[in-house]
Structures are given as C-alpha cells and as structure tokens.
Coordinates of C-alpha atoms and ligand atoms in Angstrom, one line a residue:
M1 CA 33.6 -12.1 -17.7
A2 CA 35.1 -9.5 -19.9
F3 CA 33.3 -6.4 -18.6
K4 CA 34.4 -6.9 -15.0
T5 CA 37.2 -4.4 -14.7
K6 CA 40.3 -5.5 -13.1
L7 CA 41.3 -4.7 -9.5
A8 CA 44.9 -4.2 -8.4
E9 CA 46.2 -6.3 -5.5
H10 CA 45.9 -3.4 -3.0
E11 CA 42.4 -2.3 -4.0
I12 CA 39.0 -3.0 -2.7
Q13 CA 35.7 -2.7 -4.5
L14 CA 33.4 -0.2 -2.9
G15 CA 30.3 -0.8 -5.1
T16 CA 28.5 1.8 -7.0
R17 CA 27.6 5.4 -6.2
Q18 CA 24.8 7.2 -8.0
Y19 CA 24.4 10.9 -8.6
R20 CA 21.8 12.9 -10.4
I21 CA 22.9 14.9 -13.4
Y22 CA 21.2 18.0 -14.8
P23 CA 21.9 18.2 -18.5
E24 CA 20.6 21.1 -20.5
G25 CA 20.1 21.9 -24.2
E26 CA 22.9 20.5 -26.2
Q27 CA 24.0 18.2 -23.3
I28 CA 20.7 16.4 -23.5
A29 CA 21.3 15.9 -27.2
W30 CA 24.8 14.6 -26.5
I31 CA 23.5 12.0 -24.0
W32 CA 20.7 10.9 -26.3
Q33 CA 23.1 10.5 -29.2
L34 CA 25.2 8.3 -26.9
F35 CA 22.2 6.2 -26.0
G36 CA 21.2 6.0 -29.6
A37 CA 24.7 5.0 -30.8
N38 CA 25.0 2.2 -28.2
R39 CA 21.5 0.9 -29.0
F40 CA 22.4 1.0 -32.7
V41 CA 25.6 -1.0 -32.2
W42 CA 23.8 -3.5 -29.9
N43 CA 20.9 -4.0 -32.4
Q44 CA 23.4 -4.4 -35.3
F45 CA 25.1 -7.1 -33.4
V46 CA 21.8 -8.8 -32.5
A47 CA 20.7 -8.7 -36.1
A48 CA 24.0 -9.9 -37.4
F49 CA 24.0 -13.0 -35.2
E50 CA 20.4 -13.8 -35.8
A51 CA 21.1 -13.9 -39.5
R52 CA 24.3 -15.8 -38.9
Y53 CA 22.8 -18.6 -36.9
E54 CA 19.8 -18.9 -39.1
A55 CA 22.2 -19.5 -42.0
N56 CA 24.6 -21.7 -40.2
P57 CA 23.8 -22.9 -36.6
E58 CA 27.1 -24.8 -36.4
L59 CA 29.3 -21.7 -36.5
K60 CA 31.3 -21.0 -33.4
F61 CA 30.7 -17.7 -31.6
P62 CA 33.8 -15.5 -32.2
K63 CA 36.1 -14.2 -29.4
I64 CA 35.7 -10.7 -28.0
G65 CA 38.7 -9.5 -29.9
V66 CA 37.1 -10.4 -33.2
L67 CA 33.9 -8.7 -32.3
K68 CA 35.7 -5.5 -31.2
S69 CA 37.6 -5.4 -34.5
W70 CA 34.3 -4.9 -36.2
L71 CA 33.7 -1.6 -34.4
P72 CA 36.1 0.5 -36.5
L73 CA 34.5 -0.8 -39.6
M74 CA 31.1 0.1 -38.3
R75 CA 32.3 3.6 -37.5
K76 CA 33.6 3.9 -41.0
E77 CA 30.3 2.9 -42.5
Y78 CA 28.1 5.0 -40.1
E79 CA 30.0 8.3 -39.8
W80 CA 27.9 9.6 -36.9
L81 CA 29.2 6.8 -34.6
K82 CA 32.5 8.7 -34.6
R83 CA 30.9 11.5 -32.7
V84 CA 30.1 9.4 -29.6
N85 CA 32.4 8.2 -26.9
S86 CA 34.3 5.1 -28.2
T87 CA 34.8 3.4 -24.8
S88 CA 31.0 3.1 -24.4
L89 CA 30.7 1.4 -27.8
Q90 CA 33.4 -1.0 -26.7
F91 CA 31.5 -1.7 -23.5
T92 CA 28.4 -2.5 -25.5
V93 CA 30.2 -5.0 -27.6
E94 CA 31.7 -6.6 -24.4
R95 CA 28.2 -6.8 -22.9
F96 CA 26.8 -8.4 -26.0
S97 CA 29.6 -10.9 -26.1
D98 CA 29.0 -11.8 -22.4
D99 CA 25.3 -12.1 -22.8
M100 CA 25.8 -14.3 -25.9
W101 CA 28.3 -16.6 -24.2
A102 CA 26.0 -16.9 -21.2
F103 CA 23.1 -17.8 -23.5
L104 CA 25.1 -20.3 -25.6
T105 CA 26.7 -22.1 -22.7
K106 CA 23.5 -21.9 -20.6
K107 CA 25.5 -21.0 -17.6
Q108 CA 22.7 -19.1 -16.1
V109 CA 19.4 -21.0 -16.3
K110 CA 17.2 -18.0 -17.2
Q111 CA 19.6 -16.4 -19.6
G112 CA 17.7 -15.7 -22.8
K113 CA 19.0 -14.6 -26.2
P114 CA 20.2 -11.0 -26.4
R115 CA 17.2 -9.0 -27.7
F116 CA 16.7 -5.8 -29.7
K117 CA 16.6 -2.7 -27.6
S118 CA 14.0 0.0 -28.1
R119 CA 14.2 3.8 -27.9
K120 CA 11.0 3.7 -25.9
Y121 CA 12.3 1.4 -23.1
Y122 CA 11.7 3.1 -19.7
C123 CA 15.4 3.1 -18.8
Q124 CA 18.1 4.1 -21.3
T125 CA 21.7 3.5 -20.3
A126 CA 25.2 3.9 -21.7
T127 CA 28.4 2.9 -20.0
I128 CA 31.7 4.8 -20.3
K129 CA 34.9 3.1 -19.2
N130 CA 37.2 5.4 -17.3
V131 CA 40.4 4.8 -19.3
K132 CA 43.4 7.1 -19.3
Y133 CA 44.4 8.7 -22.5
Q134 CA 47.5 10.6 -23.4
T135 CA 47.4 14.3 -24.1
K136 CA 50.2 16.8 -24.7
T137 CA 50.2 17.9 -21.1
G138 CA 50.1 14.4 -19.7
A139 CA 47.6 11.5 -19.1
Q140 CA 44.0 12.3 -18.4
A141 CA 41.0 10.2 -17.6
Q142 CA 37.8 9.8 -19.5
I143 CA 35.8 11.0 -16.5
A144 CA 37.1 13.9 -14.5
V145 CA 35.6 15.6 -11.4
L146 CA 36.1 19.3 -11.9
S147 CA 34.4 20.6 -8.8
P148 CA 32.1 19.2 -6.2
H149 CA 29.2 19.8 -8.6
H150 CA 30.7 19.5 -12.0
L151 CA 31.9 16.6 -14.0
R152 CA 33.6 16.2 -17.4
I153 CA 33.0 13.1 -19.6
G154 CA 35.0 12.2 -22.6
K155 CA 38.1 13.6 -24.3
K156 CA 37.2 15.1 -27.7
N157 CA 33.6 16.2 -28.0
G158 CA 33.2 15.7 -24.2
I159 CA 30.7 17.5 -22.1
T160 CA 30.7 19.2 -18.7
L161 CA 27.7 18.4 -16.6
R162 CA 26.2 19.8 -13.5
T163 CA 25.6 17.1 -10.8
S164 CA 24.4 16.5 -7.3
S165 CA 27.1 16.7 -4.7
L166 CA 30.2 14.6 -5.6
H167 CA 31.9 15.0 -2.2
N168 CA 32.2 11.2 -1.5
L169 CA 34.1 10.7 -4.7
R170 CA 37.3 11.9 -3.1
N171 CA 40.2 9.5 -2.8
V172 CA 38.6 6.7 -4.8
R173 CA 39.3 5.4 -8.3
I174 CA 36.4 5.4 -10.8
Q175 CA 36.3 2.3 -12.9
K176 CA 33.4 3.1 -15.1
A177 CA 30.3 5.3 -15.3
V178 CA 26.8 4.4 -16.3
I179 CA 24.7 7.3 -17.6
S180 CA 21.0 6.5 -17.4
Y181 CA 17.7 8.2 -18.1
R182 CA 14.7 7.0 -16.2
Q183 CA 11.8 7.8 -18.3
D184 CA 9.2 7.2 -15.6
L185 CA 10.9 9.8 -13.3
D186 CA 12.2 12.0 -16.1
R187 CA 15.6 12.2 -14.5
Y188 CA 19.1 11.6 -15.6
Y189 CA 21.6 9.8 -13.4
I190 CA 25.2 8.8 -13.5
S191 CA 26.5 6.0 -11.4
F192 CA 30.1 5.1 -10.8
S193 CA 31.8 1.8 -9.9
V194 CA 34.5 2.9 -7.4
V195 CA 37.5 1.2 -5.9
K196 CA 39.7 2.3 -3.1
D197 CA 43.3 1.7 -2.1
K198 CA 43.3 -0.7 0.8
R199 CA 46.4 0.9 2.3
Q200 CA 44.3 4.0 2.9
L201 CA 41.9 2.0 5.0
A202 CA 44.5 1.6 7.9
Q203 CA 43.5 5.0 9.2
Y204 CA 39.9 3.8 9.5
Q205 CA 41.0 0.7 11.4
V206 CA 42.7 2.9 13.9
K207 CA 39.8 5.3 14.1
S208 CA 37.4 2.6 15.1
K209 CA 38.6 1.2 18.3
K210 CA 38.5 -2.4 19.2
T211 CA 35.7 -3.2 21.6
G212 CA 36.6 -6.8 22.4
K213 CA 33.0 -7.8 21.9
A214 CA 31.4 -10.4 19.6
V215 CA 27.8 -10.6 18.6
G216 CA 25.4 -12.9 16.9
I217 CA 22.5 -11.5 14.8
D218 CA 19.3 -13.2 14.0
V219 CA 16.5 -12.1 11.7
G220 CA 13.4 -11.5 13.8
L221 CA 9.8 -11.7 12.9
G222 CA 7.2 -9.1 12.7
K223 CA 8.4 -5.6 13.6
E224 CA 11.6 -6.7 15.0
W225 CA 13.9 -7.1 12.1
L226 CA 17.3 -7.8 13.8
V227 CA 17.8 -9.2 17.2
T228 CA 21.3 -9.5 18.7
S229 CA 22.7 -12.0 21.2
D230 CA 22.9 -9.3 23.8
G231 CA 19.3 -8.5 23.5
K232 CA 19.3 -5.4 21.3
R233 CA 16.5 -5.1 18.8
F234 CA 16.3 -3.2 15.5
G235 CA 13.0 -2.5 14.0
V236 CA 12.0 -2.1 10.4
P237 CA 12.1 1.4 9.1
D238 CA 8.6 2.9 9.0
T239 CA 7.6 3.2 5.4
F240 CA 4.1 2.0 5.9
K241 CA 2.3 5.2 4.8
L242 CA 4.5 5.6 1.8
E243 CA 4.0 2.0 0.8
K244 CA 0.3 2.4 1.0
A245 CA 0.4 5.5 -1.2
M246 CA 2.7 3.8 -3.6
L247 CA 0.5 0.6 -3.9
K248 CA -2.5 2.7 -4.5
R249 CA -0.8 4.4 -7.4
Q250 CA 0.7 1.2 -8.6
S251 CA -2.7 -0.6 -8.9
H252 CA -4.2 2.5 -10.5
C253 CA -1.2 2.6 -12.9
D254 CA -1.6 -1.1 -13.8
R255 CA -5.3 -0.8 -14.4
N256 CA -4.8 2.2 -16.7
R257 CA -2.0 0.5 -18.6
T258 CA -4.3 -2.4 -19.7
A259 CA -7.0 0.1 -20.8
I260 CA -4.4 2.3 -22.6
E261 CA -2.9 -0.6 -24.4
K262 CA -6.3 -1.6 -25.7
R263 CA -7.0 1.9 -26.8
A264 CA -3.7 2.3 -28.5
A265 CA -4.2 -1.0 -30.4
R266 CA -7.7 0.2 -31.5
F267 CA -6.3 3.5 -32.6
N268 CA -3.5 1.9 -34.6
H269 CA -5.9 -0.4 -36.3
E270 CA -8.0 2.4 -37.6
H271 CA -5.4 5.1 -38.4
E272 CA -2.4 5.4 -40.6
E273 CA -0.4 7.3 -38.0
K274 CA 0.7 5.0 -35.1
I275 CA 0.8 5.8 -31.4
D276 CA 2.3 4.0 -28.4
K277 CA 1.1 3.6 -24.8
Y278 CA 3.9 6.0 -23.8
D279 CA 2.2 8.8 -25.7
Y280 CA -0.6 9.0 -23.2
A281 CA 0.4 12.0 -21.0
N282 CA -1.9 11.3 -18.1
W283 CA -0.7 7.8 -17.7
Q284 CA 2.9 9.0 -17.8
K285 CA 2.2 11.4 -15.0
L286 CA 0.7 8.7 -12.9
R287 CA 3.7 6.5 -13.5
K288 CA 6.0 9.3 -12.5
T289 CA 4.2 9.7 -9.2
K290 CA 4.4 6.0 -8.5
S291 CA 8.1 5.8 -9.3
K292 CA 8.8 8.7 -7.0
Y293 CA 7.2 6.9 -4.1
Q294 CA 9.2 3.8 -4.9
L295 CA 12.3 5.8 -4.9
K296 CA 11.5 7.5 -1.6
I297 CA 10.9 4.1 0.1
R298 CA 14.1 2.7 -1.3
N299 CA 16.1 5.7 -0.1
I300 CA 14.6 5.5 3.4
R301 CA 15.5 1.8 3.6
Y302 CA 19.0 2.3 2.2
D303 CA 19.7 5.1 4.7
Y304 CA 18.5 2.9 7.6
L305 CA 20.6 0.0 6.5
Q306 CA 23.7 2.2 6.4
K307 CA 23.0 3.4 9.9
V308 CA 22.4 0.0 11.4
T309 CA 25.5 -1.6 9.8
T310 CA 27.7 1.3 10.9
E311 CA 26.4 1.0 14.4
L312 CA 27.1 -2.8 14.5
V313 CA 30.5 -2.6 13.0
K314 CA 31.6 0.1 15.4
G315 CA 30.1 -1.7 18.4
Y316 CA 31.6 -5.2 17.9
D317 CA 34.8 -6.8 16.7
V318 CA 33.3 -10.1 15.5
I319 CA 29.8 -10.2 13.9
A320 CA 28.1 -13.5 13.1
I321 CA 25.1 -13.8 10.8
E322 CA 23.2 -16.6 9.2
D323 CA 23.8 -17.7 5.7
L324 CA 20.2 -17.0 4.7
K325 CA 19.1 -17.3 1.1
V326 CA 16.6 -14.6 0.3
K327 CA 15.0 -16.7 -2.3
N328 CA 14.2 -19.5 0.3
L329 CA 12.8 -17.0 2.7
L330 CA 10.6 -15.4 0.1
G331 CA 9.0 -18.7 -0.5
N332 CA 7.7 -18.6 3.1
H333 CA 4.7 -16.2 3.0
K334 CA 4.8 -15.3 6.6
L335 CA 8.3 -14.1 6.3
A336 CA 8.1 -12.8 2.8
H337 CA 6.9 -9.3 3.5
N338 CA 9.3 -8.7 6.3
I339 CA 12.4 -10.0 4.5
A340 CA 11.7 -8.3 1.3
N341 CA 11.1 -5.2 3.3
A342 CA 14.2 -5.5 5.3
S343 CA 16.4 -6.1 2.3
W344 CA 18.6 -8.8 3.8
G345 CA 20.8 -9.1 0.8
M346 CA 21.7 -5.4 0.9
F347 CA 22.3 -5.6 4.6
R348 CA 24.7 -8.4 4.2
R349 CA 26.7 -6.7 1.4
L350 CA 26.9 -3.5 3.4
L351 CA 28.0 -5.3 6.5
A352 CA 30.6 -7.3 4.6
Y353 CA 32.3 -4.3 3.1
K354 CA 32.1 -2.3 6.3
C355 CA 33.7 -5.1 8.3
E356 CA 36.6 -5.0 5.9
W357 CA 36.6 -1.3 6.0
Y358 CA 36.9 -1.1 9.7
G359 CA 39.0 -4.2 10.1
K360 CA 36.4 -6.3 11.8
K361 CA 35.5 -9.9 11.3
L362 CA 32.2 -11.1 9.7
I363 CA 31.4 -14.8 10.1
V364 CA 28.6 -16.4 8.1
V365 CA 27.2 -19.6 9.7
K366 CA 24.8 -22.3 8.5
P367 CA 21.2 -21.4 9.4
Q368 CA 19.9 -24.9 10.2
Y369 CA 18.0 -25.2 13.5
T370 CA 19.5 -22.1 15.0
S371 CA 16.2 -21.1 16.6
R372 CA 15.2 -24.7 17.7
I373 CA 18.2 -25.5 19.8
C374 CA 18.6 -24.4 23.4
S375 CA 21.5 -22.0 23.7
E376 CA 22.2 -23.1 27.3
C377 CA 22.5 -26.9 27.0
G378 CA 22.7 -27.3 23.2
K379 CA 19.8 -29.8 22.9
K380 CA 17.2 -29.7 20.2
N381 CA 13.7 -29.1 21.6
P382 CA 11.6 -32.1 20.4
R383 CA 8.4 -30.1 20.8
F384 CA 9.3 -28.1 17.7
A385 CA 10.2 -31.1 15.4
H386 CA 6.9 -31.7 13.7
M387 CA 5.3 -28.3 14.1
K388 CA 3.5 -26.6 11.3
T389 CA 5.2 -23.4 10.1
R390 CA 2.3 -21.3 11.3
D391 CA 2.3 -22.7 14.8
W392 CA 6.1 -22.5 14.9
L393 CA 6.2 -18.9 13.9
A394 CA 3.7 -18.0 16.6
I395 CA 6.0 -19.1 19.4
R396 CA 7.8 -16.1 20.9
E397 CA 9.1 -17.6 24.2
W398 CA 9.8 -21.1 25.4
Y399 CA 11.2 -23.2 28.2
C400 CA 13.9 -25.8 27.5
P401 CA 12.5 -29.2 28.6
Y402 CA 16.1 -30.4 29.6
C403 CA 17.7 -27.5 31.5
H404 CA 14.5 -25.5 32.1
A405 CA 16.1 -22.3 30.8
H406 CA 13.7 -19.6 29.6
H407 CA 14.3 -18.3 26.1
D408 CA 13.2 -15.5 24.0
R409 CA 12.9 -17.0 20.5
D410 CA 15.1 -14.5 18.6
V411 CA 17.7 -13.8 21.3
N412 CA 18.2 -17.6 21.7
A413 CA 18.7 -17.9 18.0
S414 CA 21.2 -15.2 17.8
K415 CA 23.1 -16.7 20.8
N416 CA 23.3 -20.0 18.8
I417 CA 24.6 -18.2 15.8
L418 CA 27.3 -16.6 17.8
A419 CA 28.2 -19.9 19.4
R420 CA 28.4 -21.5 16.0
A421 CA 30.7 -18.8 14.7
V422 CA 33.0 -19.1 17.7
G423 CA 33.0 -22.9 17.3
L424 CA 34.3 -22.5 13.8
G425 CA 37.6 -21.3 15.1
S426 CA 40.4 -21.7 12.5
K427 CA 37.9 -22.0 9.6
I428 CA 36.9 -18.4 10.1
S429 CA 39.1 -16.8 7.4
K430 CA 37.7 -19.2 4.8
I431 CA 34.2 -18.5 5.7
Q432 CA 34.7 -14.8 5.8
A433 CA 35.9 -15.0 2.2
G434 CA 32.4 -16.2 1.3
A435 CA 31.0 -13.1 2.9
Q436 CA 32.5 -10.8 0.4
P437 CA 30.2 -8.3 -1.2
C438 CA 28.9 -9.7 -4.5
Ligands
ZN524 ZN1 18.4 -26.3 27.6

C-alpha cells in the first residue's frame, strides 16, 4: 500500500500518539482551509473517476505516479490550493488510489467505492507527511516540536500551535501527522505515527531485569478478565457508572436524531432556505455530552491496559496468550460484553510491542480446547464434549475424571496455554512474528 511509510531496518513502529491542539483565530482558518482543500481534491478525484467509468468501464485505473502528476495541474487551475500544505494533498491522492485499488480488486470484502466527502461530516481530517525539506540553513522537517507545548507545521505558510504536553515525543521519529476536528466534541487533535530506533531499546532491555519466569494467560469470564497460570487475576476496569450515563445519553441522542431528521425534512420541504440536522443546537449539545462520556470510558480502559501490560512484561520473561479472534468471541453473547469491554485486540497489540520493547518473548498459541483439557494429565474431559454453551460457561471448577485433580476453570486454561507455548519450542520465533502489532 502506498501510504504506509517506510521503516528503516533498525526501526520499530510505536503506533500513534494523540495530542490535543488549541488553535485560535487565524490558525482555525488555516486548519479549515487544509480540510477544505483535501476534501476538494478528494471529491474532484471521485467525480473524475465516476465520469470516466461511466463513459468507458474498460479503462484501466492509472498508477499512483500518474494520479500525482495531476496535482500540479489542479493547483494551477485552482490557485487557492497553493496556499495549503502540499504533502497533505499528496497523501489524499495516495489514499484515493489505495481505496480505489482495494475497491477494484475486491481485496477487502466490504470495501466500497470511494465516496464524496462532506463539510458536515462529524470528523474532519487531513494528513501531513513529515518529509524533510532543504532550507538555506540546512534540512528541516515539515513538523517540528518547538517546546513541550508548541508545534510548528509546514514550511512556507506554516503555523505554530499550542498543544497538550508533547513530552513523550522525545527520541522518536515522526512519520506523519493527522490533524482532526471532532465536531461532536468540538475539539481539535493531532496524532502522530511514530517510530523508534531499535538500538536505543537496549537500555530498556537492561533496565528490565530477567525474571526467569514464564506465564500463560487466559481470558476469564465475568468480572475476572485475565487469569494467569500462577493464579493472579485481573479484573475489568470499573466504568459501570460512566457506561450507564453514556448509554442514557446515547439512547436520548438517537431518539432525538430521528425526530430532528423528520423536522428538518419538513422544514426543507416548506422553505426556500435549507437546514440540516447539525443546525439544531440542543441536539449538538447532547451529542457532545455523550461523546465526552465515550471518550472518558475509552481513556480509563486504555490507561488500565497500559498498566496491566507493563506489569506482565516486567514480571515475566515469556508470556503465552491464546490466538483469540475478537470477531468470533463477539458472536458469543455471554462473552460479548466482557470482551468488547476488555478490548482484547488492544491488549494484544500493547503486549506485543512492549515485549519487543523490553526484550521479552510473546507466544501466541491455538485456542482450541484449552479450557477443556486437564492440565495435570493432558486428557480431554468427556463430560464437556456435548455441553450447551450456557451450561459450559456456568462451570467454574471441576474434577478430572482420570487423575482426580481439582481445577479452577480459568487457571487450568492458562496452564494449558503455557504448556502449549513451551511445547512449541523451536517454532517460537516464527509464531512470535505473527504477534506483531498490526
Ligand atoms: Zn487429569
């Protein structure tokens, strides 16, 4: 894919980091001009290709280089495009090309045709590539951190923005930045894709001492989210009250939306002047409250995941987890709430990158029957073979009919996961590769 920026041999992807920005006056205008220009270019491309395929469906889709060569022509035709950051326009073209390829080749099943973008969409974004450019005094980057709370974007016609604390941007390389505006929160954000030099990680590997311990981790049921093979249990972060408050707002918000859409339609039918559902101030206020709750819940979970993964990575040298597919789990209603809540995917990504960070080993094993096999004698319990899911989930403890060992359901499962990981032996490095953050 064209928009995946390249990594050097010695670099490791650290994911994205998001900060709030506080634009004022002309800076807001600058940002909205950037959004507008990118949307304009995108829509121009969408329109061009719709017309093109209507006229001649047999035509081949041009390569990215050809598409990019149209940009300077567009900038000549529409003078105002010259005033916005050019790397962001390039990125929009790359994005369009990728989406179009995915749609044409049907690589992703659900990939639809690229569609027109609207000014009223609740989240506006523009991406700036952090390329180096030459100045008289030497090379400079498109994005520069000036102080822990200030950031400069762009070369000519750039802006300096006030931001939330940028302290964890030290010693990393910024690949690209996405500026976004969340209409429902009325906030501006900037998020960076960052990479780090692996050679710098050595210091962290020394810092975290080897413990000589290995652990298997199973996803528990109910309030116990993670259960380790040595019997430690991690709960789900308590966001119950917040969720209740959020759900209340959400249903209120949804109900109002239906009413407002009807009202807007009626108004537009009877009047010359048109309005939109987004013009209703009270509804907007409600949406903002709802979104703030959602954000709070997300932050609490994220924070909790960070703590748990750090604790695990520091405490053990080898960590074994199941290769669970979140999608499969969500199909199971009993588990659905818990898993969605516990954000398994995020947990796995964090764990994978922290293991690399601290020089530990993460092993992902097949999840089949881990909880139905006795960890003492390795035999499958025949009692569980034809049980209904509901009955099966209700079992917390059991005795093995062969060796009469007493098992806690989740601890037994995590022991099996660990045993499976150890049994993999030489295959480990291959499997670990599959555990890379995606
Ligand atoms: Zn047994």
